[in-house]
Every structure is written in C-alpha cells, then in structure tokens.
Short mmCIF file of C-alpha atoms in Angstrom, two decimals:
data_model
loop_
_atom_site.label_atom_id
_atom_site.label_comp_id
_atom_site.label_asym_id
_atom_site.label_seq_id
_atom_site.Cartn_x
_atom_site.Cartn_y
_atom_site.Cartn_z
CA UNK A 31 1.22 -44.53 10.79
CA UNK A 32 -1.12 -42.29 8.76
CA UNK A 33 -3.83 -44.95 9.01
CA UNK A 34 -3.49 -45.05 12.81
CA UNK A 35 -3.60 -41.25 12.98
CA UNK A 36 -6.72 -41.19 10.78
CA UNK A 37 -8.40 -43.81 12.97
CA UNK A 38 -7.50 -41.91 16.13
CA UNK A 39 -8.89 -38.61 14.82
CA UNK A 40 -12.07 -40.29 13.51
CA UNK A 41 -12.65 -41.89 16.91
CA UNK A 42 -12.69 -38.58 18.77
CA UNK A 43 -15.99 -37.64 20.36
CA UNK A 44 -17.52 -34.85 22.42
CA UNK A 45 -15.38 -31.86 23.26
CA UNK A 46 -12.27 -33.55 21.88
CA UNK A 47 -13.87 -33.74 18.43
CA UNK A 48 -14.99 -30.10 18.61
CA UNK A 49 -11.61 -29.00 19.92
CA UNK A 50 -9.76 -30.81 17.15
CA UNK A 51 -12.02 -29.16 14.55
CA UNK A 52 -11.41 -25.74 16.10
CA UNK A 53 -7.64 -26.23 16.09
CA UNK A 54 -7.65 -27.53 12.51
CA UNK A 55 -9.61 -24.46 11.40
CA UNK A 56 -7.30 -22.09 13.29
CA UNK A 57 -4.29 -23.78 11.71
CA UNK A 58 -5.72 -23.06 8.24
CA UNK A 59 -5.56 -19.32 8.97
CA UNK A 60 -1.75 -19.54 8.71
CA UNK A 61 -2.23 -20.10 4.97
CA UNK A 62 -3.47 -16.51 4.66
CA UNK A 63 -1.46 -13.29 4.54
CA UNK A 64 0.85 -12.20 6.02
CA UNK A 65 1.99 -15.76 6.84
CA UNK A 66 1.19 -17.27 3.41
CA UNK A 67 2.11 -20.78 4.59
CA UNK A 68 -0.20 -22.76 2.29
CA UNK A 69 1.15 -26.25 3.26
CA UNK A 70 -0.76 -26.07 6.56
CA UNK A 71 -3.90 -26.76 4.52
CA UNK A 72 -2.48 -30.22 3.77
CA UNK A 73 -2.87 -30.88 7.50
CA UNK A 74 -6.03 -28.90 8.20
CA UNK A 75 -8.21 -30.38 5.43
CA UNK A 76 -7.32 -34.06 6.11
CA UNK A 77 -8.05 -33.59 9.81
CA UNK A 78 -11.47 -32.17 8.90
CA UNK A 79 -12.15 -35.14 6.59
CA UNK A 80 -11.09 -37.70 9.21
CA UNK A 81 -13.32 -36.01 11.79
CA UNK A 82 -16.20 -36.27 9.32
CA UNK A 83 -15.34 -39.96 8.91
CA UNK A 84 -16.02 -40.43 12.60
CA UNK A 85 -19.50 -39.00 12.15
CA UNK A 86 -20.30 -40.80 8.90
CA UNK A 87 -19.16 -44.15 10.31
CA UNK A 88 -21.18 -43.77 13.48
CA UNK A 89 -24.46 -45.46 14.31
CA UNK A 90 -26.58 -42.29 14.43
CA UNK A 91 -29.52 -41.77 12.10
CA UNK A 92 -28.98 -39.51 9.10
CA UNK A 93 -30.68 -36.45 10.70
CA UNK A 94 -28.51 -36.80 13.82
CA UNK A 95 -25.45 -37.41 11.67
CA UNK A 96 -26.13 -34.26 9.64
CA UNK A 97 -26.53 -32.23 12.82
CA UNK A 98 -23.26 -33.63 14.18
CA UNK A 99 -21.51 -32.77 10.90
CA UNK A 100 -22.89 -29.23 11.02
CA UNK A 101 -21.68 -28.85 14.60
CA UNK A 102 -18.24 -30.08 13.56
CA UNK A 103 -18.16 -27.66 10.63
CA UNK A 104 -19.18 -24.78 12.86
CA UNK A 105 -16.24 -25.41 15.19
CA UNK A 106 -13.86 -25.71 12.23
CA UNK A 107 -15.18 -22.45 10.74
CA UNK A 108 -15.10 -20.68 14.09
CA UNK A 109 -11.44 -21.58 14.52
CA UNK A 110 -10.58 -20.46 10.99
CA UNK A 111 -12.42 -17.14 11.09
CA UNK A 112 -11.42 -16.28 14.66
CA UNK A 113 -7.72 -16.86 13.90
CA UNK A 114 -7.98 -15.10 10.54
CA UNK A 115 -10.18 -12.12 11.43
CA UNK A 116 -9.37 -11.21 15.04
CA UNK A 117 -7.77 -7.98 13.79
CA UNK A 118 -11.21 -6.51 13.02
CA UNK A 119 -11.43 -5.76 16.74
CA UNK A 120 -8.73 -3.12 16.30
CA UNK A 121 -11.30 -0.84 14.62
CA UNK A 122 -13.28 -0.68 17.87
CA UNK A 123 -10.27 0.80 19.68
CA UNK A 124 -10.02 3.87 17.42
CA UNK A 125 -12.80 5.61 19.38
CA UNK A 126 -12.28 3.42 22.42
CA UNK A 127 -14.40 5.52 24.78
CA UNK A 128 -17.43 4.91 22.55
CA UNK A 129 -16.87 1.51 20.94
CA UNK A 130 -14.38 -0.49 23.05
CA UNK A 131 -17.17 -2.28 24.90
CA UNK A 132 -18.22 -3.83 21.57
CA UNK A 133 -14.78 -5.31 20.88
CA UNK A 134 -15.37 -8.81 22.35
CA UNK A 135 -18.71 -9.04 20.55
CA UNK A 136 -17.15 -8.08 17.21
CA UNK A 137 -14.16 -10.39 17.59
CA UNK A 138 -16.34 -13.36 18.53
CA UNK A 139 -19.68 -12.78 16.81
CA UNK A 140 -18.45 -12.23 13.24
CA UNK A 141 -16.45 -15.51 13.24
CA UNK A 142 -19.35 -17.25 14.96
CA UNK A 143 -21.75 -16.06 12.27
CA UNK A 144 -19.44 -16.88 9.36
CA UNK A 145 -18.87 -20.34 10.84
CA UNK A 146 -22.44 -21.28 9.90
CA UNK A 147 -21.34 -21.36 6.25
CA UNK A 148 -18.78 -24.01 7.15
CA UNK A 149 -21.43 -25.81 9.20
CA UNK A 150 -23.58 -25.99 6.08
CA UNK A 151 -20.60 -27.23 4.07
CA UNK A 152 -19.84 -30.11 6.44
CA UNK A 153 -23.51 -31.13 6.56
CA UNK A 154 -23.71 -31.02 2.76
CA UNK A 155 -20.53 -33.08 2.47
CA UNK A 156 -21.98 -35.64 4.88
CA UNK A 157 -24.91 -36.19 2.50
CA UNK A 158 -22.53 -37.37 -0.25
CA UNK A 159 -20.02 -39.07 2.06
CA UNK A 160 -18.42 -42.31 1.02
CA UNK A 161 -15.22 -44.18 1.69
CA UNK A 162 -11.92 -43.73 -0.11
CA UNK A 163 -10.91 -40.76 -2.23
CA UNK A 164 -14.54 -40.07 -3.17
CA UNK A 165 -14.97 -38.13 0.05
CA UNK A 166 -12.23 -35.71 -1.01
CA UNK A 167 -14.45 -34.50 -3.83
CA UNK A 168 -17.51 -34.44 -1.57
CA UNK A 169 -15.65 -32.26 0.93
CA UNK A 170 -14.19 -29.97 -1.75
CA UNK A 171 -17.47 -29.50 -3.65
CA UNK A 172 -19.44 -28.75 -0.47
CA UNK A 173 -16.97 -26.20 0.90
CA UNK A 174 -16.60 -24.63 -2.56
CA UNK A 175 -20.38 -24.15 -2.79
CA UNK A 176 -20.71 -22.54 0.63
CA UNK A 177 -17.66 -20.33 0.10
CA UNK A 178 -19.36 -18.99 -3.04
CA UNK A 179 -22.52 -18.38 -0.99
CA UNK A 180 -20.48 -16.58 1.68
CA UNK A 181 -19.23 -14.24 -1.01
CA UNK A 182 -22.69 -13.39 -2.32
CA UNK A 183 -25.60 -13.62 0.14
CA UNK A 184 -26.35 -10.98 2.79
CA UNK A 185 -24.28 -8.51 0.66
CA UNK A 186 -21.39 -11.00 0.68
CA UNK A 187 -18.16 -11.30 2.65
CA UNK A 188 -15.63 -13.22 0.49
CA UNK A 189 -12.66 -12.53 2.74
CA UNK A 190 -9.89 -15.14 3.12
CA UNK A 191 -11.25 -17.60 0.58
CA UNK A 192 -9.01 -20.65 0.59
CA UNK A 193 -7.81 -19.86 -2.92
CA UNK A 194 -5.88 -16.89 -1.57
CA UNK A 195 -3.45 -19.36 -0.01
CA UNK A 196 -2.26 -20.04 -3.57
CA UNK A 197 -2.92 -16.60 -5.06
CA UNK A 198 -0.24 -15.05 -2.85
CA UNK A 199 2.40 -16.73 -5.06
CA UNK A 200 2.52 -14.86 -8.37
CA UNK A 201 3.17 -17.91 -10.59
CA UNK A 202 0.26 -19.87 -9.10
CA UNK A 203 -1.89 -16.73 -9.21
CA UNK A 204 -1.87 -16.65 -13.02
CA UNK A 205 -4.55 -19.35 -13.18
CA UNK A 206 -6.89 -16.68 -11.78
CA UNK A 207 -7.06 -15.30 -15.30
CA UNK A 208 -9.00 -18.45 -16.26
CA UNK A 209 -10.85 -19.78 -13.21
CA UNK A 210 -10.91 -16.81 -10.82
CA UNK A 211 -10.55 -16.97 -7.05
CA UNK A 212 -13.48 -19.36 -6.56
CA UNK A 213 -11.99 -21.78 -9.06
CA UNK A 214 -8.64 -21.51 -7.30
CA UNK A 215 -10.44 -22.17 -4.00
CA UNK A 216 -11.84 -25.43 -5.43
CA UNK A 217 -8.38 -26.38 -6.67
CA UNK A 218 -6.85 -25.70 -3.24
CA UNK A 219 -9.56 -27.74 -1.50
CA UNK A 220 -8.97 -30.76 -3.73
CA UNK A 221 -5.18 -30.64 -3.81
CA UNK A 222 -4.60 -30.05 -0.11
CA UNK A 223 -7.09 -32.80 0.82
CA UNK A 224 -5.18 -35.51 -1.05
CA UNK A 225 -2.95 -36.49 1.95
CA UNK A 226 -6.07 -38.30 3.16
CA UNK A 227 -5.23 -40.99 0.60
CA UNK A 228 -2.00 -41.83 2.47
CA UNK A 229 -4.09 -43.80 4.97
CA UNK A 230 -4.26 -46.65 2.42
CA UNK A 231 -1.58 -48.64 0.58
CA UNK A 232 -0.74 -47.02 -2.73
CA UNK A 233 -2.40 -43.79 -1.67
CA UNK A 234 0.81 -41.84 -2.29
CA UNK A 235 -0.27 -41.47 -5.92
CA UNK A 236 -2.86 -38.83 -5.03
CA UNK A 237 -0.53 -36.41 -3.20
CA UNK A 238 2.03 -36.90 -5.97
CA UNK A 239 -0.64 -36.06 -8.54
CA UNK A 240 -1.50 -32.94 -6.50
CA UNK A 241 2.13 -31.85 -6.58
CA UNK A 242 2.22 -32.41 -10.36
CA UNK A 243 -0.91 -30.27 -10.79
CA UNK A 244 0.59 -27.50 -8.65
CA UNK A 245 3.81 -27.67 -10.66
CA UNK A 246 1.87 -27.49 -13.93
CA UNK A 247 -0.03 -24.48 -12.62
CA UNK A 248 3.27 -22.80 -11.75
CA UNK A 249 4.69 -23.60 -15.21
CA UNK A 250 1.61 -22.04 -16.82
CA UNK A 251 2.14 -19.02 -14.59
CA UNK A 252 5.78 -18.69 -15.57
CA UNK A 253 4.82 -18.91 -19.26
CA UNK A 254 2.10 -16.27 -18.86
CA UNK A 255 4.40 -13.90 -17.01
CA UNK A 256 7.00 -14.32 -19.74
CA UNK A 257 4.39 -13.59 -22.43
CA UNK A 258 3.28 -10.36 -20.80
CA UNK A 259 6.16 -8.09 -19.77
CA UNK A 260 5.14 -4.85 -18.15
CA UNK A 261 4.42 -2.11 -20.66
CA UNK A 262 3.38 1.45 -19.85
CA UNK A 263 1.00 4.06 -21.22
CA UNK A 264 2.71 7.09 -22.65
CA UNK A 265 2.16 10.46 -21.02
CA UNK A 266 0.85 9.28 -17.62
CA UNK A 267 3.05 10.00 -14.60
CA UNK A 268 1.30 9.20 -11.33
CA UNK A 269 2.10 10.19 -7.79
CA UNK A 270 0.41 8.33 -4.92
CA UNK A 271 0.37 10.13 -1.59
CA UNK A 272 0.36 7.90 1.52
CA UNK A 273 -0.03 10.18 4.56
CA UNK A 274 -0.23 7.59 7.38
CA UNK A 275 -2.63 9.80 9.36
CA UNK A 276 -3.81 8.13 12.61
CA UNK A 277 -7.42 7.02 12.33
CA UNK A 278 -8.54 8.96 15.40
CA UNK A 279 -7.30 12.17 13.71
CA UNK A 280 -8.54 11.43 10.22
CA UNK A 281 -12.22 12.17 10.96
CA UNK A 282 -11.56 15.00 13.44
CA UNK A 283 -12.74 18.36 11.98
CA UNK A 284 -10.40 20.18 14.35
CA UNK A 285 -7.49 18.61 12.45
CA UNK A 286 -8.63 20.10 9.13
CA UNK A 287 -5.77 22.52 8.53
CA UNK A 288 -3.07 20.23 9.91
CA UNK A 289 -4.15 17.28 7.78
CA UNK A 290 -4.52 19.35 4.62
CA UNK A 291 -1.09 20.90 5.18
CA UNK A 292 0.46 17.44 5.54
CA UNK A 293 -1.17 16.25 2.31
CA UNK A 294 0.09 19.30 0.42
CA UNK A 295 3.63 19.01 1.78
CA UNK A 296 3.87 15.31 0.96
CA UNK A 297 2.47 15.81 -2.52
CA UNK A 298 5.08 18.49 -3.26
CA UNK A 299 8.06 16.39 -2.20
CA UNK A 300 10.90 16.58 -4.74
CA UNK A 301 11.19 13.69 -7.17
CA UNK A 302 14.23 11.37 -6.94
CA UNK A 303 15.95 13.35 -9.71
CA UNK A 304 15.63 16.56 -7.68
CA UNK A 305 12.88 18.14 -9.76
CA UNK A 306 10.04 20.04 -8.12
CA UNK A 307 7.55 17.57 -6.67
CA UNK A 308 4.58 18.19 -8.96
CA UNK A 309 6.54 19.28 -12.03
CA UNK A 310 6.23 15.98 -13.90
CA UNK A 311 3.07 14.60 -12.28
CA UNK A 312 0.00 14.25 -14.47
CA UNK A 313 -2.21 12.39 -11.96
CA UNK A 314 -1.98 12.86 -8.21
CA UNK A 315 -3.81 10.21 -6.18
CA UNK A 316 -4.90 10.52 -2.55
CA UNK A 317 -6.48 7.72 -0.47
CA UNK A 318 -10.03 7.01 0.68
CA UNK A 319 -11.90 9.55 2.84
CA UNK A 320 -8.94 11.90 2.70
CA UNK A 321 -10.59 14.86 4.45
CA UNK A 322 -12.27 15.42 7.84
CA UNK A 323 -14.68 17.78 6.03
CA UNK A 324 -16.79 17.84 2.86
CA UNK A 325 -14.32 19.15 0.32
CA UNK A 326 -17.01 19.65 -2.33
CA UNK A 327 -18.60 22.27 -0.07
CA UNK A 328 -15.36 24.02 0.82
CA UNK A 329 -14.42 26.55 -1.89
CA UNK A 330 -11.21 27.52 -0.12
CA UNK A 331 -9.98 23.91 -0.03
CA UNK A 332 -10.93 23.37 -3.67
CA UNK A 333 -8.88 26.42 -4.67
CA UNK A 334 -5.88 25.11 -2.74
CA UNK A 335 -6.20 21.73 -4.42
CA UNK A 336 -6.50 23.34 -7.85
CA UNK A 337 -3.35 25.35 -7.19
CA UNK A 338 -1.57 22.16 -6.13
CA UNK A 339 -2.16 20.36 -9.43
CA UNK A 340 -2.00 23.39 -11.74
CA UNK A 341 -1.36 23.82 -14.56
CA UNK A 342 -1.67 20.38 -16.16
CA UNK A 343 -2.41 17.65 -13.56
CA UNK A 344 -5.58 16.32 -11.94
CA UNK A 345 -6.20 15.04 -8.43
CA UNK A 346 -8.10 11.81 -7.80
CA UNK A 347 -9.01 11.69 -4.12
CA UNK A 348 -11.30 9.86 -1.78
CA UNK A 349 -13.76 12.12 0.02
CA UNK A 350 -17.12 12.18 1.72
CA UNK A 351 -19.92 13.65 -0.37
CA UNK A 352 -23.33 15.02 0.65
CA UNK A 353 -26.38 15.41 -1.52
CA UNK A 354 -29.71 16.91 -0.51
CA UNK A 355 -32.83 14.88 -1.17
CA UNK A 356 -35.29 17.49 -2.43
CA UNK A 357 -38.29 15.24 -1.81
CA UNK A 358 -37.97 15.27 1.98
CA UNK A 359 -35.19 17.86 2.53
CA UNK A 360 -32.90 15.28 4.11
CA UNK A 361 -29.26 14.71 3.23
CA UNK A 362 -27.65 11.61 1.80
CA UNK A 363 -24.00 10.94 2.42
CA UNK A 364 -21.70 8.98 0.12
CA UNK A 365 -18.21 7.54 0.38
CA UNK A 366 -16.86 8.90 -2.89
CA UNK A 367 -13.96 9.65 -5.15
CA UNK A 368 -13.59 13.12 -6.70
CA UNK A 369 -11.63 14.06 -9.80
CA UNK A 370 -10.42 17.68 -9.34
CA UNK A 371 -8.75 19.71 -12.06
CA UNK A 372 -6.37 22.69 -12.00
CA UNK A 373 -9.23 25.20 -11.60
CA UNK A 374 -10.39 23.50 -8.39
CA UNK A 375 -13.45 22.10 -10.16
CA UNK A 376 -14.79 18.62 -9.42
CA UNK A 377 -15.11 17.15 -12.92
CA UNK A 378 -15.99 13.56 -11.96
CA UNK A 379 -17.44 11.54 -9.08
CA UNK A 380 -17.81 7.90 -8.15
CA UNK A 381 -19.88 6.76 -5.17
CA UNK A 382 -19.04 3.53 -3.37
CA UNK A 383 -21.49 0.71 -4.09
CA UNK A 384 -20.52 -2.08 -1.65
CA UNK A 385 -20.73 -0.52 1.80
CA UNK A 386 -19.22 -2.19 4.87
CA UNK A 387 -21.90 -3.57 7.24
CA UNK A 388 -21.60 -2.02 10.72
CA UNK A 389 -18.76 0.15 9.41
CA UNK A 390 -20.59 2.39 6.93
CA UNK A 391 -24.17 1.37 7.54
CA UNK A 392 -26.20 -0.58 10.05
CA UNK A 393 -28.44 -3.43 8.97
CA UNK A 394 -31.89 -2.66 10.41
CA UNK A 395 -30.65 0.91 10.79
CA UNK A 396 -33.68 2.51 12.45
CA UNK A 397 -34.01 -0.15 15.14
CA UNK A 398 -30.32 -0.32 16.03
CA UNK A 399 -29.97 3.46 16.14
CA UNK A 400 -33.03 3.64 18.39
CA UNK A 401 -31.17 1.57 21.01
CA UNK A 402 -28.05 3.73 20.74
CA UNK A 403 -25.89 1.86 18.24
CA UNK A 404 -24.26 3.40 15.19
CA UNK A 405 -21.70 2.40 12.59
CA UNK A 406 -18.01 2.98 13.24
CA UNK A 407 -17.84 5.94 10.85
CA UNK A 408 -20.25 7.78 13.17
CA UNK A 409 -22.23 9.19 10.24
CA UNK A 410 -25.75 9.41 11.61
CA UNK A 411 -28.05 7.47 9.31
CA UNK A 412 -25.10 5.81 7.61
CA UNK A 413 -23.84 6.15 4.07
CA UNK A 414 -25.94 5.65 0.95
CA UNK A 415 -24.69 3.17 -1.68
CA UNK A 416 -23.92 4.51 -5.13
CA UNK A 417 -26.00 3.51 -8.15
CA UNK A 418 -23.47 1.00 -9.50
CA UNK A 419 -20.00 0.39 -10.87
CA UNK A 420 -18.99 3.08 -13.30
CA UNK A 421 -16.01 3.76 -15.52
CA UNK A 422 -14.74 7.33 -15.20
CA UNK A 423 -13.17 9.39 -17.94
CA UNK A 424 -10.06 11.10 -16.59
CA UNK A 425 -8.17 13.83 -18.49
CA UNK A 426 -4.97 12.65 -20.18
CA UNK A 427 -5.38 9.04 -18.98
CA UNK A 428 -7.29 5.95 -20.10
CA UNK A 429 -10.76 5.34 -18.58
CA UNK A 430 -10.57 4.07 -14.99
CA UNK A 431 -12.70 1.77 -12.88
CA UNK A 432 -12.81 2.97 -9.26
CA UNK A 433 -12.97 0.61 -6.27
CA UNK A 434 -13.25 2.16 -2.83
CA UNK A 435 -11.67 -0.01 -0.13
CA UNK A 436 -13.84 -3.08 0.53
CA UNK A 437 -15.24 -3.13 -3.01
CA UNK A 438 -12.06 -4.69 -4.37
CA UNK A 439 -12.65 -8.04 -2.64
CA UNK A 440 -15.63 -9.00 -4.83
CA UNK A 441 -14.38 -11.26 -7.61
CA UNK A 442 -16.15 -10.68 -10.92
CA UNK A 443 -17.79 -7.52 -9.60
CA UNK A 444 -15.13 -4.86 -10.09
CA UNK A 445 -15.70 -3.74 -13.67
CA UNK A 446 -18.62 -2.02 -15.37
CA UNK A 447 -19.56 -4.71 -17.94
CA UNK A 448 -20.98 -2.13 -20.33
CA UNK A 449 -17.84 0.02 -20.33
CA UNK A 450 -14.64 -1.85 -19.54
CA UNK A 451 -11.94 0.42 -18.09
CA UNK A 452 -8.25 0.32 -18.97
CA UNK A 453 -7.09 0.32 -15.34
CA UNK A 454 -8.43 -0.02 -11.81
CA UNK A 455 -7.98 2.47 -8.99
CA UNK A 456 -8.40 1.27 -5.41
CA UNK A 457 -8.42 4.01 -2.75
CA UNK A 458 -8.56 2.63 0.75
CA UNK A 459 -8.14 3.37 4.43
CA UNK A 460 -6.89 0.33 6.33
CA UNK A 461 -5.70 2.50 9.23
CA UNK A 462 -8.73 1.20 11.15
CA UNK A 463 -6.85 -2.06 11.60
CA UNK A 464 -3.32 -0.87 12.41
CA UNK A 465 -0.28 -3.11 11.99
CA UNK A 466 -2.27 -6.36 11.90
CA UNK A 467 -2.79 -9.09 9.27
CA UNK A 468 -5.87 -7.28 7.93
CA UNK A 469 -4.16 -4.83 5.53
CA UNK A 470 -1.90 -7.61 4.17
CA UNK A 471 -4.90 -9.85 3.51
CA UNK A 472 -6.69 -6.96 1.79
CA UNK A 473 -3.69 -6.34 -0.47
CA UNK A 474 -3.52 -9.98 -1.62
CA UNK A 475 -7.21 -9.86 -2.52
CA UNK A 476 -6.89 -6.58 -4.40
CA UNK A 477 -3.93 -7.91 -6.36
CA UNK A 478 -5.95 -10.98 -7.36
CA UNK A 479 -8.55 -8.74 -9.04
CA UNK A 480 -5.84 -7.38 -11.32
CA UNK A 481 -4.85 -10.87 -12.51
CA UNK A 482 -8.47 -11.99 -12.91
CA UNK A 483 -9.37 -9.03 -15.10
CA UNK A 484 -6.06 -8.48 -16.92
CA UNK A 485 -6.07 -4.86 -15.77
CA UNK A 486 -3.35 -2.83 -14.03
CA UNK A 487 -4.34 -1.65 -10.58
CA UNK A 488 -3.22 1.46 -8.72
CA UNK A 489 -3.74 1.46 -4.95
CA UNK A 490 -3.60 4.43 -2.60
CA UNK A 491 -3.89 3.63 1.10
CA UNK A 492 -3.90 6.05 3.99
CA UNK A 493 -1.30 3.98 5.85
CA UNK A 494 -0.50 1.43 3.11
CA UNK A 495 -0.08 -0.80 1.36
CA UNK A 496 0.03 1.60 -1.61
CA UNK A 497 1.18 0.09 -4.89
CA UNK A 498 1.11 0.01 -8.67
CA UNK A 499 0.38 -3.49 -9.99
CA UNK A 500 0.61 -4.57 -13.61
CA UNK A 501 -2.13 -6.71 -15.28
CA UNK A 502 -0.45 -10.02 -14.38
CA UNK A 503 0.02 -9.08 -10.71
CA UNK A 504 3.61 -7.85 -10.68
CA UNK A 505 4.23 -5.11 -8.13
CA UNK A 506 5.79 -2.31 -10.16
CA UNK A 507 6.23 0.00 -7.17
CA UNK A 508 4.97 0.05 -3.58
CA UNK A 509 5.06 1.71 -0.18
CA UNK A 510 4.94 -0.57 2.87
CA UNK A 511 2.38 -0.48 5.64
CA UNK A 512 2.77 2.17 8.31
CA UNK A 513 4.96 4.75 6.57
CA UNK A 514 4.36 8.24 5.26
CA UNK A 515 5.56 9.13 1.78
CA UNK A 516 4.87 9.37 -1.94
CA UNK A 517 5.14 6.82 -4.69
CA UNK A 518 5.95 7.83 -8.27
CA UNK A 519 5.17 5.51 -11.12
CA UNK A 520 4.04 5.26 -14.70
CA UNK A 521 0.75 3.50 -15.48
CA UNK A 522 1.02 -0.07 -16.83
CA UNK A 523 -0.93 -0.99 -19.94
CA UNK A 524 -3.91 -3.35 -19.82
CA UNK A 525 -4.20 -6.77 -21.43
CA UNK A 526 -7.14 -7.91 -23.54
CA UNK A 527 -10.01 -9.27 -21.40
CA UNK A 528 -9.03 -12.56 -19.77
CA UNK A 529 -11.01 -15.79 -20.04
CA UNK A 530 -12.35 -15.11 -16.56
CA UNK A 531 -13.26 -11.51 -17.44
CA UNK A 532 -15.31 -12.76 -20.40
CA UNK A 533 -16.97 -15.80 -18.85
CA UNK A 534 -16.34 -15.82 -15.10
CA UNK A 535 -19.82 -16.80 -13.90
CA UNK A 536 -20.09 -19.55 -16.51
CA UNK A 537 -16.71 -20.97 -15.52
CA UNK A 538 -17.66 -21.04 -11.83
CA UNK A 539 -20.94 -22.81 -12.64
CA UNK A 540 -19.11 -25.41 -14.77
CA UNK A 541 -16.54 -26.03 -12.05
CA UNK A 542 -19.26 -26.53 -9.46
CA UNK A 543 -21.14 -28.96 -11.71
CA UNK A 544 -17.96 -30.91 -12.47
CA UNK A 545 -17.03 -31.11 -8.78
CA UNK A 546 -20.54 -32.19 -7.80
CA UNK A 547 -20.86 -34.78 -10.57
CA UNK A 548 -17.37 -36.05 -9.77
CA UNK A 549 -18.24 -36.43 -6.09
CA UNK A 550 -21.46 -38.29 -6.89
CA UNK A 551 -19.82 -40.64 -9.41
CA UNK A 552 -16.88 -41.32 -7.10
CA UNK A 553 -19.24 -42.12 -4.23
CA UNK A 554 -21.32 -44.40 -6.48
CA UNK A 555 -18.23 -46.31 -7.60
CA UNK A 556 -17.00 -46.63 -4.03
CA UNK A 557 -20.34 -48.03 -2.84
CA UNK A 558 -20.60 -50.36 -5.83
CA UNK A 559 -17.20 -51.86 -5.09
CA UNK A 560 -17.87 -52.20 -1.36
#
C-alpha cells in the first residue's frame, strides 16, 4: 500500500505536483506551536521526498530537473511559511487606517520570499539524489544547510526551524544542550523522513530505528532533568509586571498618564501572603517599550519610578532611548532596556542589536521612505542597532544578559562570549500579534535558548507569555497570554556552560559534514549496487 502511494505521489505532474507540495508544507506547520503535533512531519517529509522522486526519475536534463526541484521546493516552503506565519498580518491591523492595505502583501510576500530557501534545498537535494534510503540523507542534509542559511543571511530569520517540533517537549529538548536547535532540526529531518523506507520490503527497520533514537533522546532528557533540579539564588525576589496594554494605546503619547498609572498599580499589588506589593521585591521587571514617551528625558516619571522601587529594589524596564549625534545634530533612537534605581537614576542601559526588518527599520530606508513607506513602529528614520551583546551588572543580582524581543530567536547569539552572564532577561511585546500562534511560537524559541546555554531565563511580555524558566527549560512560574497581572518568583541558578555553549558552531559544522558525507556515501553505495 505504501509503495502504491509513493508511486502515485511521484507520478503527479503540473499543478497537482505543486498543489501536493503546498499541502505537504502547510501540514508541517501543525508541528509548530501552539499545535505541537510533531508526527505530521512523518507525513509531510515523505510526501516531499516522493515528489522529488518523480522529478529525479523523469527524462528531463539535469538543468531542467534542478529547476523543477526548485519549483517543487518553493511550493512546499510557501505552504509551510504561509500556514506558520500568517499571524504576522495582525501587526498591520494595529494602525489599520495607515497599514491595513499592506496586510495581503505582508501575509503573502514574506512566505513567498522565505520559500526560496526551501527551493534551494530541494534543488540541492536533487543533485545528490539516489534511490533507497540514501535520498533521506540527501533531503535532510540539503534542508538542514538552507535552514542554517535562513537563520544567518540577510540579518537572519530562524523562525519555526523544524527542530522546534521536538524542542516543545521538555525531555526531547535536553539534547539542545549538546547539538543546539540546528542539530535538532537535522535530527528531526532524518527521523521523520524514515517512513519513506516503508515503500520497500523490510523497510520497517528504519522507522523503528527512528523511534528508538527518539526514545533514547527522551531517556537522556529525563536523566538530565533528574541531575539538575531547580535551585535558586539567595536574596533575589523578582516581580514581573504584565500589563496587557492594547498595542494601539501603547505608543499613544496621549495615554501617558493612564498607562503609567496602570503600571504602578499592578506593580504594587499585594503579594499572595498579603504583604505590601513591593515590600519583598528586589527586582521589578517591566516589558519591552513600556512607555509611550522617552522616560530618560522625563524627570517627573523617573522620580515616580524611583519612589516605586525605593528603598532597596531596582526596576529593569524596556524603553525607547534617544541620543543626539553631535557630528550632524541628528538624533538616533534605540530600542533599549533601562536599569533604574531607588533615586530615579538610570544606572545601566542595553540597546537592542537585532532589529526587526520592516518593524523597527526599513531595508533601503531612504528609498522606501521617499515613496511613503515606514516601519510599523512609525519612528521616522527607524531605530539604530546597539553596538553588540552586553552583560549588565545589576545591583544585588548576578550579571544578566539582555535580549529584547526578536533577539532571543538567534541560537548561539544570545550571550556575550567575553563576559558570560548568570541569567538571561527577555523583555518583549508580542501584543502586535494578538491571540494568534505567533506569541506561542516565540515562547518555545525563547525557552530553547535557556536549554542551549544552561542559563535561567526571565521573560516579561506586555501581553504574555511572561515566565521564569530554569536552565533546563522547566517553567518555574508563568502568566498566560492575554491577561493582566504580576508574577512573583525567585531567580533560578545557572548551570556550567553546556557543550553547545562552549562549541556550538563547531558542532553544527561537524553535523553538516557528517550529514553531507553520509548522503554522498549512501548515494554511491546505492548506485554501485544498482
């Protein structure tokens, strides 16, 4: 039966082939949060391989065959990214009168552009294509390579890597501490492609082997979790404030007093034991871009914030920051985090490094602004990236590595290598995307950074998901999406640097070489025995 199905899929041509690729890609999106149904990949990947069989077994010349494979990959990628990223369009409805007309372009053009990475993967796989199980490795190595490229070139966009289908399960996620999310992506590609082998007699061994590998990975995860119970730093009592302010109000200067009053009231909520809200708090944390004004230039607001945390706490809050360029008397604007003490003094700053294209800056800024376009944040000229990742010293707490929103999705790029922090702080504002899959996907990716690095992670979101995560990915405390409230928690202790933290890039290079060599050797053996 599987053999007949494989032959039927391979024989598809024209729009039926493209449509099948699109549907297989869209199906794969169900493996991502909030659905987290990884088994769909065991259908999606084999369908893609059988469709590639139809191209490889055809009579076309190699150049035509490569073009057909690229076209097939594009349709697969378009289905996957459209089904997985449609929620980005919600951001264009925040200021609907100004940006709603761009919604269909955003919803379609981003997936269409990202699909070219999958087009390259399918064409690359076609170059090494062979019969039998060898093509599983060819497919996995090619997609792995282009997924890494997607995460790095043109500033990178490593969202919804296939490894996140496994990383959502905490036991399977522990392998991130060794191979990282790209290594887990390669593992997922190989394991979920093995049902292809069922087309031949005796092929059941490969899916069974895949199940054994997954089980071994889970056993390793259970062992690692058992070896590292959650431990806490002494003397650090955090309070995370999640205001759930609507996005259309968050950047409205007219809402200044109302928003600030809400933040203050929430922050002062009594603790569960009935004590005064800020009495035991040592570190108050507010989310990204908390203010519709530049707090660093507002002495009155700084005094209010100092009074809030006095006498012994500090506030860590997202905020916009402006800095005058003395050379040309222009102003640069940064998406930042301020550390504010009990005197209302800003004693530390971090400026976001990885800015969001079209959200915080426009590629080819001058040209696009000249024709009337601007980024969603409506900051004329866009934001300026910070000088680099930096570990901040915070009073009465271990050194912290700050990640503002989008920055937390970049595997291996979340820690200052010259000054490793003892915890990570992610302030974010996912309110742009409402109650859609986007914030859930973001949370899974942030959590993966914690496991990769062996560092606890504290997350403050405007509308959620706010959480405290220990260094093996356990959720110590959390607030769900779309609620207003505060979260009290102690700060988990860090682990020693993981294998991935020490040698991540080397491990990825080794995995790619092994996958490529394996694909080549398997193809050579298959052709030799033909």
